Every structure is written in C-alpha cells, then in structure tokens.
PDB file of C-alpha atoms in Angstrom:
ATOM      1  CA  MET A   1     264.380 141.638 -53.513  1.00 58.00           C
ATOM      2  CA  LYS A   2     263.318 140.923 -57.098  1.00 75.00           C
ATOM      3  CA  SER A   3     262.382 137.348 -57.914  1.00 87.00           C
ATOM      4  CA  GLU A   4     264.272 135.532 -60.700  1.00 92.00           C
ATOM      5  CA  PRO A   5     262.870 132.994 -63.173  1.00 96.00           C
ATOM      6  CA  ARG A   6     263.612 129.444 -62.079  1.00 96.00           C
ATOM      7  CA  LEU A   7     263.140 125.848 -63.094  1.00 96.00           C
ATOM      8  CA  ILE A   8     261.184 123.522 -60.845  1.00 97.00           C
ATOM      9  CA  THR A   9     262.489 120.008 -61.416  1.00 96.00           C
ATOM     10  CA  GLY A  10     260.147 117.093 -61.937  1.00 95.00           C
ATOM     11  CA  GLY A  11     260.668 113.386 -62.211  1.00 94.00           C
ATOM     12  CA  ASN A  12     259.013 110.175 -63.262  1.00 93.00           C
ATOM     13  CA  HIS A  13     258.530 106.591 -62.211  1.00 94.00           C
ATOM     14  CA  SER A  14     258.000 103.632 -64.539  1.00 95.00           C
ATOM     15  CA  ASP A  15     256.852 100.117 -63.854  1.00 97.00           C
ATOM     16  CA  PHE A  16     254.795  97.437 -65.621  1.00 98.00           C
ATOM     17  CA  ARG A  17     251.698  99.711 -65.538  1.00 97.00           C
ATOM     18  CA  GLY A  18     253.376 102.581 -67.395  1.00 96.00           C
ATOM     19  CA  THR A  19     255.004 105.858 -66.399  1.00 93.00           C
ATOM     20  CA  ILE A  20     253.873 108.561 -64.007  1.00 93.00           C
ATOM     21  CA  TYR A  21     255.355 112.048 -64.406  1.00 93.00           C
ATOM     22  CA  PHE A  22     255.377 114.440 -61.452  1.00 95.00           C
ATOM     23  CA  VAL A  23     256.599 117.852 -60.354  1.00 97.00           C
ATOM     24  CA  ASN A  24     256.161 117.509 -56.600  1.00 97.00           C
ATOM     25  CA  ASP A  25     257.977 120.771 -55.805  1.00 97.00           C
ATOM     26  CA  PHE A  26     255.501 122.848 -57.838  1.00 97.00           C
ATOM     27  CA  ASN A  27     253.323 124.415 -55.141  1.00 97.00           C
ATOM     28  CA  MET A  28     250.085 125.317 -56.910  1.00 97.00           C
ATOM     29  CA  GLU A  29     248.548 127.214 -53.978  1.00 97.00           C
ATOM     30  CA  ALA A  30     248.709 130.570 -55.822  1.00 97.00           C
ATOM     31  CA  VAL A  31     247.283 129.246 -59.129  1.00 97.00           C
ATOM     32  CA  LYS A  32     243.871 130.676 -60.066  1.00 96.00           C
ATOM     33  CA  ARG A  33     243.595 129.501 -63.689  1.00 96.00           C
ATOM     34  CA  PHE A  34     245.374 127.721 -66.515  1.00 97.00           C
ATOM     35  CA  TYR A  35     245.238 127.428 -70.269  1.00 96.00           C
ATOM     36  CA  ARG A  36     246.825 125.286 -72.982  1.00 98.00           C
ATOM     37  CA  ILE A  37     248.766 126.504 -75.985  1.00 97.00           C
ATOM     38  CA  LYS A  38     249.371 124.312 -79.024  1.00 97.00           C
ATOM     39  CA  HIS A  39     251.762 125.171 -81.839  1.00 95.00           C
ATOM     40  CA  ASP A  40     251.577 122.965 -84.905  1.00 95.00           C
ATOM     41  CA  ASP A  41     254.190 125.014 -86.767  1.00 95.00           C
ATOM     42  CA  THR A  42     257.723 125.692 -85.480  1.00 95.00           C
ATOM     43  CA  SER A  43     257.936 128.967 -87.421  1.00 95.00           C
ATOM     44  CA  VAL A  44     255.166 130.631 -85.371  1.00 93.00           C
ATOM     45  CA  ILE A  45     256.366 133.032 -82.654  1.00 93.00           C
ATOM     46  CA  ARG A  46     253.984 134.021 -79.863  1.00 93.00           C
ATOM     47  CA  GLY A  47     255.050 137.059 -77.895  1.00 87.00           C
ATOM     48  CA  TRP A  48     256.063 139.296 -76.380  1.00 95.00           C
ATOM     49  CA  ARG A  49     253.469 139.359 -73.570  1.00 96.00           C
ATOM     50  CA  ALA A  50     254.336 140.895 -70.220  1.00 97.00           C
ATOM     51  CA  HIS A  51     252.703 141.057 -66.810  1.00 96.00           C
ATOM     52  CA  ARG A  52     253.459 143.667 -64.191  1.00 96.00           C
ATOM     53  CA  ILE A  53     251.559 141.887 -61.402  1.00 95.00           C
ATOM     54  CA  GLU A  54     250.796 138.335 -62.515  1.00 96.00           C
ATOM     55  CA  GLN A  55     253.310 135.516 -62.332  1.00 96.00           C
ATOM     56  CA  ARG A  56     253.208 132.496 -64.628  1.00 97.00           C
ATOM     57  CA  TRP A  57     254.325 128.887 -64.670  1.00 98.00           C
ATOM     58  CA  PHE A  58     254.964 127.004 -67.942  1.00 98.00           C
ATOM     59  CA  TYR A  59     254.784 123.224 -68.334  1.00 98.00           C
ATOM     60  CA  VAL A  60     255.394 121.458 -71.652  1.00 97.00           C
ATOM     61  CA  PHE A  61     253.556 118.137 -71.815  1.00 96.00           C
ATOM     62  CA  LYS A  62     254.068 117.394 -75.507  1.00 97.00           C
ATOM     63  CA  GLY A  63     257.042 118.262 -77.710  1.00 97.00           C
ATOM     64  CA  ALA A  64     259.264 121.231 -76.846  1.00 97.00           C
ATOM     65  CA  PHE A  65     259.164 125.028 -76.692  1.00 96.00           C
ATOM     66  CA  GLU A  66     261.857 127.667 -76.692  1.00 95.00           C
ATOM     67  CA  ILE A  67     260.868 130.296 -74.157  1.00 95.00           C
ATOM     68  CA  ARG A  68     262.567 133.681 -73.997  1.00 95.00           C
ATOM     69  CA  LEU A  69     262.191 136.094 -71.105  1.00 95.00           C
ATOM     70  CA  VAL A  70     262.947 139.777 -70.680  1.00 95.00           C
ATOM     71  CA  GLU A  71     262.701 141.669 -67.399  1.00 96.00           C
ATOM     72  CA  ILE A  72     260.828 144.870 -68.274  1.00 97.00           C
ATOM     73  CA  ASP A  73     262.633 148.070 -67.279  1.00 97.00           C
ATOM     74  CA  ASP A  74     259.973 150.593 -68.380  1.00 97.00           C
ATOM     75  CA  TRP A  75     256.313 149.621 -68.893  1.00 96.00           C
ATOM     76  CA  ILE A  76     255.647 152.411 -71.404  1.00 94.00           C
ATOM     77  CA  ASN A  77     258.847 152.296 -73.468  1.00 95.00           C
ATOM     78  CA  PRO A  78     261.084 149.312 -72.580  1.00 97.00           C
ATOM     79  CA  ASP A  79     264.630 149.180 -73.892  1.00 96.00           C
ATOM     80  CA  PRO A  80     264.670 146.944 -77.024  1.00 95.00           C
ATOM     81  CA  ALA A  81     268.227 145.832 -76.120  1.00 93.00           C
ATOM     82  CA  LEU A  82     267.286 144.279 -72.767  1.00 94.00           C
ATOM     83  CA  LYS A  83     269.111 141.047 -71.952  1.00 92.00           C
ATOM     84  CA  GLN A  84     267.112 137.954 -72.853  1.00 92.00           C
ATOM     85  CA  ILE A  85     266.980 134.730 -70.891  1.00 92.00           C
ATOM     86  CA  GLY A  86     266.308 131.645 -72.978  1.00 92.00           C
ATOM     87  CA  ILE A  87     265.384 128.080 -72.203  1.00 93.00           C
ATOM     88  CA  VAL A  88     264.066 125.093 -74.083  1.00 94.00           C
ATOM     89  CA  LEU A  89     261.450 123.187 -72.121  1.00 95.00           C
ATOM     90  CA  ASN A  90     260.546 119.747 -73.366  1.00 94.00           C
ATOM     91  CA  ALA A  91     258.146 117.067 -72.253  1.00 95.00           C
ATOM     92  CA  GLU A  92     260.949 114.596 -71.562  1.00 91.00           C
ATOM     93  CA  SER A  93     262.714 116.873 -69.057  1.00 90.00           C
ATOM     94  CA  ASN A  94     259.476 117.339 -67.102  1.00 92.00           C
ATOM     95  CA  HIS A  95     260.258 120.760 -65.593  1.00 96.00           C
ATOM     96  CA  VAL A  96     258.049 123.712 -64.731  1.00 98.00           C
ATOM     97  CA  LEU A  97     259.403 127.178 -65.537  1.00 97.00           C
ATOM     98  CA  HIS A  98     258.365 129.831 -63.001  1.00 98.00           C
ATOM     99  CA  VAL A  99     258.274 133.362 -64.432  1.00 98.00           C
ATOM    100  CA  PRO A 100     257.780 136.002 -61.727  1.00 97.00           C
ATOM    101  CA  LYS A 101     255.888 139.229 -62.237  1.00 97.00           C
ATOM    102  CA  GLY A 102     257.693 141.897 -64.230  1.00 97.00           C
ATOM    103  CA  TYR A 103     258.777 139.746 -67.172  1.00 97.00           C
ATOM    104  CA  ALA A 104     257.765 139.476 -70.818  1.00 97.00           C
ATOM    105  CA  THR A 105     257.651 136.068 -72.486  1.00 97.00           C
ATOM    106  CA  CYS A 106     258.037 134.897 -76.070  1.00 96.00           C
ATOM    107  CA  LEU A 107     257.248 131.315 -77.133  1.00 96.00           C
ATOM    108  CA  GLN A 108     258.170 129.248 -80.160  1.00 95.00           C
ATOM    109  CA  ALA A 109     257.672 125.516 -80.636  1.00 97.00           C
ATOM    110  CA  ALA A 110     260.989 123.697 -81.021  1.00 96.00           C
ATOM    111  CA  LYS A 111     259.131 120.633 -82.339  1.00 97.00           C
ATOM    112  CA  ALA A 112     256.023 120.528 -84.502  1.00 96.00           C
ATOM    113  CA  ASP A 113     252.734 119.751 -82.731  1.00 97.00           C
ATOM    114  CA  SER A 114     253.987 120.905 -79.297  1.00 98.00           C
ATOM    115  CA  GLU A 115     251.693 121.750 -76.388  1.00 98.00           C
ATOM    116  CA  LEU A 116     252.158 123.490 -73.065  1.00 98.00           C
ATOM    117  CA  ILE A 117     250.096 124.568 -70.088  1.00 98.00           C
ATOM    118  CA  VAL A 118     250.389 128.066 -68.638  1.00 98.00           C
ATOM    119  CA  TYR A 119     249.300 128.623 -65.035  1.00 98.00           C
ATOM    120  CA  GLY A 120     248.501 132.104 -63.707  1.00 96.00           C
ATOM    121  CA  ASP A 121     247.944 133.458 -60.226  1.00 96.00           C
ATOM    122  CA  TYR A 122     245.130 135.898 -61.112  1.00 94.00           C
ATOM    123  CA  THR A 123     241.675 135.363 -62.553  1.00 93.00           C
ATOM    124  CA  ILE A 124     240.823 136.181 -66.159  1.00 90.00           C
ATOM    125  CA  GLU A 125     238.919 139.271 -64.979  1.00 91.00           C
ATOM    126  CA  HIS A 126     242.191 140.696 -63.661  1.00 89.00           C
ATOM    127  CA  ALA A 127     244.217 139.664 -66.718  1.00 81.00           C
ATOM    128  CA  VAL A 128     242.830 142.445 -68.941  1.00 82.00           C
ATOM    129  CA  ASN A 129     244.310 145.006 -66.532  1.00 90.00           C
ATOM    130  CA  ASP A 130     247.783 143.440 -66.531  1.00 94.00           C
ATOM    131  CA  ASN A 131     248.461 142.634 -70.156  1.00 92.00           C
ATOM    132  CA  TYR A 132     251.329 144.341 -71.997  1.00 96.00           C
ATOM    133  CA  LEU A 133     252.005 143.317 -75.599  1.00 95.00           C
ATOM    134  CA  PHE A 134     255.084 144.005 -77.711  1.00 95.00           C
ATOM    135  CA  PRO A 135     255.782 142.788 -81.285  1.00 92.00           C
ATOM    136  CA  PHE A 136     257.696 139.507 -81.515  1.00 90.00           C
ATOM    137  CA  ASP A 137     260.685 141.372 -82.995  1.00 91.00           C
ATOM    138  CA  TYR A 138     260.679 144.236 -80.437  1.00 94.00           C
ATOM    139  CA  PHE A 139     263.527 142.961 -78.251  1.00 93.00           C
ATOM    140  CA  LYS A 140     266.647 142.802 -80.421  1.00 86.00           C
ATOM    141  CA  ASN A 141     269.308 141.504 -78.046  1.00 72.00           C
ATOM    142  CA  SER A 142     270.752 138.323 -79.513  1.00 63.00           C
ATOM    143  CA  ARG A 143     272.936 137.661 -76.445  1.00 59.00           C
ATOM    144  CA  ILE A 144     270.872 135.141 -74.565  1.00 63.00           C
ATOM    145  CA  LYS A 145     271.598 133.927 -71.076  1.00 60.00           C
ATOM    146  CA  VAL A 146     270.521 130.300 -70.810  1.00 59.00           C
ATOM    147  CA  LEU A 147     268.591 129.439 -67.668  1.00 53.00           C
TER     148      LEU A 147
END
C-alpha cells in the first residue's frame, strides 16, 4: 500500500519561563540528516525536487511556507497535469509534514524571512543517486487538494 503525505501535529506549553514547542509524535528513528532552508523573498520558488527512495519531513520554525506535492507517475517523463497537494505550514501551527518516497516537492515562502528544516532518511552520499529535478513551472495542474 502506497504511503500518503500526512501532518504530524505538535503542541506547546507556556508558563512564566517562556514557551516550549514540541512534536512528540514525530518519531525521528529513520532520520539520517537534516538541513535548513531560508527564503528571504516570497517570490522565490524552490522546486520541483523528487525522491524515488528517500522520504522527507518538513518543519517550519520561522514564518510560513506553501508546500506543494505531486506523486510522480513516471520518473522519466511525468505527466505535467498530475494532481497537486498543497499545504501552508507555519511556525505557529507547529506541525511536521511527512512526505513519503515517490513525491516531488515545491516550496515558496508565504512570509518574508521564513525558515524551515528538512529531515531525510538517507545520507548525503545516497542523495545524489535519488535526486530528480523538474522546473518550477513543470506541473501545470491548478486544482490543488489541500492537505
């Protein structure tokens, strides 16, 4: 059975010392590496990047990002009209988006000066063998299912 993208819900607790943010249901056992992405400009679009084997988790810790997903149907010549899934992740909602293997992602900051962390379940040495890039305007479907 094919895995679907899903949101992992976080929470927070505040008291006189400040606020602690947590995502206790995010099991990081599979994570091998992570990196940060910062977008100063909301007009910049990063994508489409797909992974046949690697899964990813996205966590916005500052600002907000619109993330679009497409499940790849053909790794050589995917259909440009594939259905897109869209979500806006923001620091206030404190969620982690899990993107299983087989999906392409496209990112755009919804607020200036936004930052996110991307977690991957393979090392960087493996990443060069599982990296599929498509132009940001490749997938044309404007009908977006909201996650």
